[in-house]
mmCIF file of C-alpha atoms and ligand atoms in Angstrom:
data_model
loop_
_atom_site.group_PDB
_atom_site.id
_atom_site.type_symbol
_atom_site.label_atom_id
_atom_site.label_comp_id
_atom_site.label_asym_id
_atom_site.label_seq_id
_atom_site.Cartn_x
_atom_site.Cartn_y
_atom_site.Cartn_z
ATOM 1 C CA MET A 298 14.188 9.614 -4.930
ATOM 2 C CA ILE A 299 11.131 11.385 -3.621
ATOM 3 C CA ASN A 300 11.534 15.170 -3.731
ATOM 4 C CA THR A 301 8.919 16.574 -1.358
ATOM 5 C CA ALA A 302 9.170 20.105 -2.826
ATOM 6 C CA GLY A 303 6.482 19.572 -5.497
ATOM 7 C CA LEU A 304 4.101 17.592 -3.283
ATOM 8 C CA ARG A 305 0.853 18.943 -1.849
ATOM 9 C CA GLY A 306 1.223 17.993 1.811
ATOM 10 C CA ASP A 307 2.451 20.432 4.472
ATOM 11 C CA TYR A 308 6.015 19.303 5.217
ATOM 12 C CA SER A 309 6.858 22.390 7.272
ATOM 13 C CA LYS A 310 6.065 20.716 10.616
ATOM 14 C CA ALA A 311 7.572 17.343 9.740
ATOM 15 C CA GLY A 312 10.349 16.013 11.989
ATOM 16 C CA PRO A 313 13.615 14.471 10.729
ATOM 17 C CA ASP A 314 11.725 11.158 10.311
ATOM 18 C CA TYR A 315 8.991 13.106 8.440
ATOM 19 C CA ALA A 316 6.440 12.351 11.185
ATOM 20 C CA VAL A 317 3.710 14.950 11.858
ATOM 21 C CA GLU A 318 0.719 15.187 14.182
ATOM 22 C CA GLN A 319 -2.540 13.942 12.622
ATOM 23 C CA GLU A 320 -4.438 16.950 14.095
ATOM 24 C CA TRP A 321 -7.708 14.997 13.870
ATOM 25 C CA GLY A 322 -9.695 17.998 15.144
ATOM 26 C CA GLU A 323 -8.740 19.937 11.989
ATOM 27 C CA TYR A 324 -10.715 17.698 9.611
ATOM 28 C CA THR A 325 -13.912 19.440 8.438
ATOM 29 C CA PRO A 326 -17.390 17.803 8.354
ATOM 30 C CA GLU A 327 -17.106 17.947 4.543
ATOM 31 C CA GLU A 328 -13.872 15.942 4.677
ATOM 32 C CA HIS A 329 -15.425 13.306 6.936
ATOM 33 C CA ALA A 330 -18.401 13.163 4.527
ATOM 34 C CA LEU A 331 -16.104 12.700 1.490
ATOM 35 C CA TYR A 332 -14.158 9.984 3.331
ATOM 36 C CA ARG A 333 -17.473 8.274 4.156
ATOM 37 C CA ARG A 334 -18.539 8.367 0.484
ATOM 38 C CA LEU A 335 -15.207 6.836 -0.557
ATOM 39 C CA PHE A 336 -15.607 4.127 2.091
ATOM 40 C CA GLU A 337 -19.183 3.398 0.951
ATOM 41 C CA ARG A 338 -18.165 3.163 -2.717
ATOM 42 C CA GLN A 339 -15.473 0.598 -1.908
ATOM 43 C CA SER A 340 -17.747 -1.255 0.538
ATOM 44 C CA ASN A 341 -19.947 -2.231 -2.421
ATOM 45 C CA LEU A 342 -16.922 -3.814 -4.140
ATOM 46 C CA VAL A 343 -14.719 -5.389 -1.485
ATOM 47 C CA PRO A 344 -17.035 -8.311 -0.583
ATOM 48 C CA ARG A 345 -16.644 -9.614 -4.153
ATOM 49 C CA TYR A 346 -13.061 -8.599 -4.921
ATOM 50 C CA ALA A 347 -10.946 -8.244 -1.753
ATOM 51 C CA CYS A 348 -8.887 -11.072 -0.271
ATOM 52 C CA PRO A 349 -10.313 -12.757 2.860
ATOM 53 C CA GLU A 350 -7.560 -11.406 5.136
ATOM 54 C CA TRP A 351 -8.471 -7.824 4.246
ATOM 55 C CA ILE A 352 -12.198 -8.461 4.771
ATOM 56 C CA GLU A 353 -11.515 -10.084 8.138
ATOM 57 C CA ALA A 354 -9.421 -7.106 9.279
ATOM 58 C CA ILE A 355 -11.702 -4.266 8.135
ATOM 59 C CA GLY A 356 -14.473 -5.846 10.182
ATOM 60 C CA ARG A 357 -12.395 -5.201 13.337
ATOM 61 C CA LEU A 358 -12.043 -1.495 12.596
ATOM 62 C CA ASP A 359 -14.863 0.943 13.185
ATOM 63 C CA ALA A 360 -13.579 3.160 10.361
ATOM 64 C CA ALA A 361 -16.530 3.713 8.025
ATOM 65 C CA ARG A 362 -18.129 6.889 9.292
ATOM 66 C CA LYS A 363 -15.231 9.296 9.890
ATOM 67 C CA ILE A 364 -11.557 9.645 9.056
ATOM 68 C CA PRO A 365 -9.971 7.294 11.603
ATOM 69 C CA ARG A 366 -7.956 8.499 14.592
ATOM 70 C CA PHE A 367 -4.487 7.039 13.944
ATOM 71 C CA ASP A 368 -3.699 6.679 17.664
ATOM 72 C CA GLU A 369 -6.810 4.535 18.230
ATOM 73 C CA ILE A 370 -5.993 2.291 15.279
ATOM 74 C CA SER A 371 -2.353 2.064 16.365
ATOM 75 C CA SER A 372 -3.236 0.766 19.813
ATOM 76 C CA LYS A 373 -5.305 -2.071 18.263
ATOM 77 C CA LEU A 374 -2.618 -2.739 15.663
ATOM 78 C CA LYS A 375 0.215 -2.759 18.189
ATOM 79 C CA ALA A 376 -1.565 -5.374 20.281
ATOM 80 C CA ARG A 377 -2.061 -7.599 17.258
ATOM 81 C CA THR A 378 1.144 -7.454 15.179
ATOM 82 C CA GLY A 379 3.375 -4.906 16.925
ATOM 83 C CA TRP A 380 2.864 -2.301 14.169
ATOM 84 C CA GLU A 381 1.656 1.253 14.488
ATOM 85 C CA ILE A 382 0.681 4.127 12.176
ATOM 86 C CA VAL A 383 3.039 7.089 11.786
ATOM 87 C CA ALA A 384 1.282 10.225 10.460
ATOM 88 C CA VAL A 385 3.115 11.817 7.521
ATOM 89 C CA PRO A 386 2.453 14.795 5.193
ATOM 90 C CA GLY A 387 2.467 12.512 2.132
ATOM 91 C CA LEU A 388 5.168 10.703 0.165
ATOM 92 C CA ILE A 389 8.462 10.782 2.071
ATOM 93 C CA PRO A 390 12.049 10.073 0.962
ATOM 94 C CA ASP A 391 12.968 6.399 0.577
ATOM 95 C CA ASP A 392 15.324 6.213 3.557
ATOM 96 C CA ALA A 393 12.699 7.667 5.913
ATOM 97 C CA PHE A 394 10.050 5.355 4.434
ATOM 98 C CA PHE A 395 12.159 2.225 4.702
ATOM 99 C CA THR A 396 13.324 3.149 8.223
ATOM 100 C CA HIS A 397 9.707 3.428 9.407
ATOM 101 C CA LEU A 398 8.822 0.022 7.932
ATOM 102 C CA ALA A 399 11.970 -1.505 9.455
ATOM 103 C CA ASN A 400 10.655 -0.300 12.828
ATOM 104 C CA ARG A 401 7.118 -1.590 12.270
ATOM 105 C CA ARG A 402 5.677 1.847 11.647
ATOM 106 C CA PHE A 403 3.474 2.354 8.561
ATOM 107 C CA PRO A 404 3.434 5.929 7.166
ATOM 108 C CA VAL A 405 -0.140 7.151 6.601
ATOM 109 C CA THR A 406 -0.786 10.462 4.872
ATOM 110 C CA VAL A 407 -2.855 12.884 6.992
ATOM 111 C CA TRP A 408 -4.657 14.849 4.231
ATOM 112 C CA LEU A 409 -7.738 13.741 2.253
ATOM 113 C CA ARG A 410 -8.217 14.248 -1.500
ATOM 114 C CA ARG A 411 -10.522 16.931 -2.941
ATOM 115 C CA PRO A 412 -14.071 15.983 -4.071
ATOM 116 C CA ASP A 413 -13.005 16.291 -7.730
ATOM 117 C CA GLU A 414 -10.430 13.539 -7.083
ATOM 118 C CA PHE A 415 -13.127 11.075 -6.002
ATOM 119 C CA ASP A 416 -12.288 8.692 -8.833
ATOM 120 C CA TYR A 417 -8.539 9.141 -9.146
ATOM 121 C CA ILE A 418 -5.675 10.706 -7.270
ATOM 122 C CA VAL A 419 -1.967 10.672 -8.125
ATOM 123 C CA GLU A 420 -0.437 10.960 -4.642
ATOM 124 C CA PRO A 421 -1.528 8.617 -1.838
ATOM 125 C CA ASP A 422 -3.981 10.344 0.527
ATOM 126 C CA VAL A 423 -5.377 9.174 3.868
ATOM 127 C CA PHE A 424 -8.056 7.094 2.143
ATOM 128 C CA HIS A 425 -5.575 5.174 -0.027
ATOM 129 C CA ASP A 426 -3.137 4.644 2.822
ATOM 130 C CA PHE A 427 -5.671 3.764 5.481
ATOM 131 C CA PHE A 428 -8.280 1.781 3.519
ATOM 132 C CA GLY A 429 -5.733 0.149 1.198
ATOM 133 C CA HIS A 430 -2.787 -0.578 3.440
ATOM 134 C CA VAL A 431 -3.690 -0.551 7.149
ATOM 135 C CA PRO A 432 -6.169 -3.478 7.417
ATOM 136 C CA LEU A 433 -3.606 -5.999 6.129
ATOM 137 C CA LEU A 434 -1.118 -4.888 8.794
ATOM 138 C CA PHE A 435 -3.371 -6.883 11.133
ATOM 139 C CA ASP A 436 -2.219 -10.054 9.331
ATOM 140 C CA ARG A 437 0.950 -11.312 10.995
ATOM 141 C CA THR A 438 2.584 -12.787 7.882
ATOM 142 C CA TYR A 439 1.842 -9.764 5.696
ATOM 143 C CA ALA A 440 3.134 -7.452 8.436
ATOM 144 C CA ASP A 441 6.311 -9.510 8.846
ATOM 145 C CA HIS A 442 6.909 -9.326 5.083
ATOM 146 C CA LEU A 443 6.586 -5.530 5.165
ATOM 147 C CA TYR A 444 9.062 -5.394 8.050
ATOM 148 C CA GLU A 445 11.546 -7.419 5.979
ATOM 149 C CA TYR A 446 10.795 -5.165 2.974
ATOM 150 C CA GLY A 447 11.737 -2.125 5.049
ATOM 151 C CA LYS A 448 15.077 -3.628 6.058
ATOM 152 C CA GLY A 449 15.590 -4.753 2.452
ATOM 153 C CA GLY A 450 14.899 -1.212 1.278
ATOM 154 C CA LEU A 451 17.698 0.242 3.412
ATOM 155 C CA LYS A 452 20.027 -2.429 1.990
ATOM 156 C CA ALA A 453 18.831 -1.752 -1.577
ATOM 157 C CA MET A 454 19.716 1.915 -1.136
ATOM 158 C CA ARG A 455 23.297 0.901 -0.341
ATOM 159 C CA LEU A 456 23.309 -1.325 -3.452
ATOM 160 C CA ASP A 457 21.648 1.342 -5.656
ATOM 161 C CA ALA A 458 18.868 -1.204 -6.326
ATOM 162 C CA VAL A 459 15.825 0.724 -5.062
ATOM 163 C CA LYS A 460 14.254 0.848 -8.537
ATOM 164 C CA MET A 461 14.223 -2.974 -8.737
ATOM 165 C CA LEU A 462 12.960 -3.366 -5.182
ATOM 166 C CA ALA A 463 10.227 -0.753 -5.720
ATOM 167 C CA ARG A 464 8.820 -3.008 -8.472
ATOM 168 C CA LEU A 465 8.377 -5.787 -5.890
ATOM 169 C CA TYR A 466 6.404 -3.369 -3.692
ATOM 170 C CA TRP A 467 4.397 -2.195 -6.684
ATOM 171 C CA TYR A 468 3.352 -5.674 -7.871
ATOM 172 C CA THR A 469 2.549 -6.944 -4.377
ATOM 173 C CA ILE A 470 1.764 -4.365 -1.686
ATOM 174 C CA GLU A 471 0.233 -1.914 -4.165
ATOM 175 C CA PHE A 472 -1.216 -4.100 -6.989
ATOM 176 C CA GLY A 473 -0.946 -7.700 -5.823
ATOM 177 C CA LEU A 474 -3.525 -10.434 -6.481
ATOM 178 C CA MET A 475 -4.031 -13.653 -4.530
ATOM 179 C CA ASN A 476 -5.496 -17.035 -5.479
ATOM 180 C CA THR A 477 -8.332 -18.141 -3.182
ATOM 181 C CA PRO A 478 -10.781 -21.103 -3.358
ATOM 182 C CA ALA A 479 -13.373 -18.615 -4.661
ATOM 183 C CA GLY A 480 -11.005 -17.328 -7.371
ATOM 184 C CA VAL A 481 -8.510 -14.460 -7.724
ATOM 185 C CA ARG A 482 -8.844 -11.654 -5.164
ATOM 186 C CA ALA A 483 -7.036 -8.327 -4.618
ATOM 187 C CA TYR A 484 -4.702 -7.603 -1.711
ATOM 188 C CA GLY A 485 -2.853 -4.609 -3.235
ATOM 189 C CA ALA A 486 -3.698 -1.249 -1.634
ATOM 190 C CA GLY A 487 -3.849 0.528 -4.988
ATOM 191 C CA LEU A 488 -6.539 -1.972 -6.018
ATOM 192 C CA LEU A 489 -8.520 -2.076 -2.758
ATOM 193 C CA SER A 490 -8.799 1.745 -2.685
ATOM 194 C CA SER A 491 -9.649 2.121 -6.397
ATOM 195 C CA GLY A 492 -13.209 2.675 -7.657
ATOM 196 C CA GLY A 493 -12.518 1.111 -11.036
ATOM 197 C CA GLU A 494 -9.432 -1.045 -10.882
ATOM 198 C CA LEU A 495 -10.722 -3.317 -8.091
ATOM 199 C CA ALA A 496 -13.274 -5.016 -10.369
ATOM 200 C CA TYR A 497 -10.991 -4.696 -13.428
ATOM 201 C CA CYS A 498 -8.048 -6.539 -11.836
ATOM 202 C CA VAL A 499 -10.238 -9.516 -10.930
ATOM 203 C CA GLU A 500 -12.733 -9.683 -13.813
ATOM 204 C CA ASP A 501 -11.384 -7.980 -16.956
ATOM 205 C CA PRO A 502 -9.983 -10.411 -19.574
ATOM 206 C CA ARG A 503 -7.408 -7.901 -20.905
ATOM 207 C CA PRO A 504 -4.658 -7.804 -18.237
ATOM 208 C CA ARG A 505 -2.202 -10.666 -17.806
ATOM 209 C CA ARG A 506 -2.361 -12.472 -14.456
ATOM 210 C CA LEU A 507 0.959 -14.263 -13.916
ATOM 211 C CA PRO A 508 2.128 -16.480 -11.067
ATOM 212 C CA PHE A 509 4.418 -14.645 -8.640
ATOM 213 C CA GLU A 510 7.991 -14.728 -9.980
ATOM 214 C CA LEU A 511 10.446 -12.532 -8.084
ATOM 215 C CA GLU A 512 13.009 -11.883 -10.819
ATOM 216 C CA ARG A 513 10.399 -11.298 -13.496
ATOM 217 C CA ILE A 514 8.702 -8.797 -11.168
ATOM 218 C CA MET A 515 11.963 -6.978 -10.571
ATOM 219 C CA ARG A 516 12.455 -6.695 -14.338
ATOM 220 C CA THR A 517 8.901 -5.514 -15.069
ATOM 221 C CA ASP A 518 8.479 -1.757 -15.182
ATOM 222 C CA TYR A 519 5.122 -0.186 -14.324
ATOM 223 C CA GLN A 520 2.972 2.859 -15.127
ATOM 224 C CA ILE A 521 1.676 4.839 -12.188
ATOM 225 C CA ASP A 522 -1.201 6.628 -13.925
ATOM 226 C CA ARG A 523 -3.182 3.852 -15.579
ATOM 227 C CA TYR A 524 -4.580 0.376 -14.847
ATOM 228 C CA GLN A 525 -1.908 -2.324 -14.882
ATOM 229 C CA ASP A 526 -1.364 -4.510 -17.987
ATOM 230 C CA THR A 527 0.107 -7.230 -15.794
ATOM 231 C CA TYR A 528 -0.747 -8.471 -12.309
ATOM 232 C CA PHE A 529 1.226 -11.028 -10.319
ATOM 233 C CA VAL A 530 -0.681 -13.616 -8.292
ATOM 234 C CA ILE A 531 0.453 -15.239 -5.041
ATOM 235 C CA ASP A 532 -1.125 -18.271 -3.395
ATOM 236 C CA SER A 533 -0.713 -16.879 0.136
ATOM 237 C CA PHE A 534 1.174 -14.363 2.268
ATOM 238 C CA ASP A 535 3.234 -17.350 3.419
ATOM 239 C CA GLN A 536 4.368 -17.820 -0.170
ATOM 240 C CA LEU A 537 5.187 -14.088 -0.470
ATOM 241 C CA MET A 538 7.226 -14.311 2.730
ATOM 242 C CA ARG A 539 9.045 -17.454 1.599
ATOM 243 C CA GLU A 540 9.864 -16.238 -1.911
ATOM 244 C CA THR A 541 11.253 -12.901 -0.719
ATOM 245 C CA ALA A 542 13.339 -14.366 2.123
ATOM 246 C CA PRO A 543 16.608 -14.895 0.165
ATOM 247 C CA ASP A 544 19.377 -12.294 -0.051
ATOM 248 C CA PHE A 545 18.529 -10.149 -3.108
ATOM 249 C CA THR A 546 22.144 -9.129 -3.783
ATOM 250 C CA PRO A 547 22.858 -11.846 -6.405
ATOM 251 C CA ILE A 548 19.415 -11.268 -7.947
ATOM 252 C CA TYR A 549 20.093 -7.560 -8.385
ATOM 253 C CA ALA A 550 23.465 -8.448 -9.985
ATOM 254 C CA ARG A 551 21.875 -11.009 -12.363
ATOM 255 C CA ILE A 552 19.201 -8.547 -13.485
ATOM 256 C CA ARG A 553 21.794 -5.811 -14.029
ATOM 257 C CA SER A 554 23.986 -8.150 -16.079
ATOM 258 C CA CYS A 555 21.203 -8.919 -18.547
ATOM 259 C CA ALA A 556 19.729 -5.402 -18.574
HETATM 260 N N1 HBI B 829 6.239 7.499 1.206
HETATM 261 N N2 HBI B 829 4.404 8.043 2.523
HETATM 262 C C1 HBI B 829 4.994 7.216 1.629
HETATM 263 N N3 HBI B 829 4.314 6.131 1.174
HETATM 264 C C2 HBI B 829 4.873 5.277 0.273
HETATM 265 O O1 HBI B 829 4.248 4.271 -0.131
HETATM 266 C C3 HBI B 829 6.181 5.535 -0.180
HETATM 267 C C4 HBI B 829 6.852 6.659 0.321
HETATM 268 N N4 HBI B 829 8.116 6.926 -0.086
HETATM 269 C C5 HBI B 829 8.854 6.048 -0.964
HETATM 270 C C6 HBI B 829 8.032 4.936 -1.496
HETATM 271 N N5 HBI B 829 6.787 4.692 -1.089
HETATM 272 C C7 HBI B 829 8.616 4.033 -2.574
HETATM 273 O O2 HBI B 829 9.445 4.804 -3.394
HETATM 274 C C8 HBI B 829 9.461 2.917 -1.991
HETATM 275 O O3 HBI B 829 8.605 1.825 -1.759
HETATM 276 C C9 HBI B 829 10.511 2.465 -2.977
HETATM 277 FE FE1 FE B 830 0.229 2.812 -1.244
#
């Protein structure tokens, strides 16, 4: 369970759903400049390593020069897949997070990392959330999967199975790979927003790249502060949607019985 006490965002103005105002006018020129440098660094990598759906979507967004205005992005997003951005102070408790997803709202952190965190940051900031997650919300199938994930998250809380479900999110939405005619490409937000792991996940011979397998994913723990040893590869968002459609209740029970 996320305890917001130790986190760096300002939760004092957050509502019961943890939403805050973006307060776009508060960003400093230095913050816009740092965001621009992060965007430029990734722009040299994504043509070679990002999945086609992400590349197609980023081209629709004029988001390279300044920290994006969430309301502007939301109006484009809403028209396309019915989703919108909800500004949050950072990580929020599971039930708030899942409830937003189950209402087609994606939580995006409002603060930007410090310059000394250019290469790595522990908590998701606006660059990770926006650059990594938001473009794929323009893909109908991906967005529909995330909507189902949100509803599944609320159910998993009732079944005390959030830890198993979080692994699905980790190995897909955060660190997922996809097969394409040109080879393996990244669709996970943690990969797309990373200066080093984006090339590593596609090119490095060390990590395992396994075909998507739901139960194996739910049994595979992960480290949050280093590159992954194992990536799971889907053939398409249609496959991701199809393979995560069943009721997870018996799967949770099966995994618990052999744990
Ligand atoms: N909160 N803002 C935010 N972003 C996340 O990705 C997030 C979260 N809270 C909970 C959470 N992710 C995960 O624990 C769930 O996916 C299980
Ligand atoms: Fe993320």
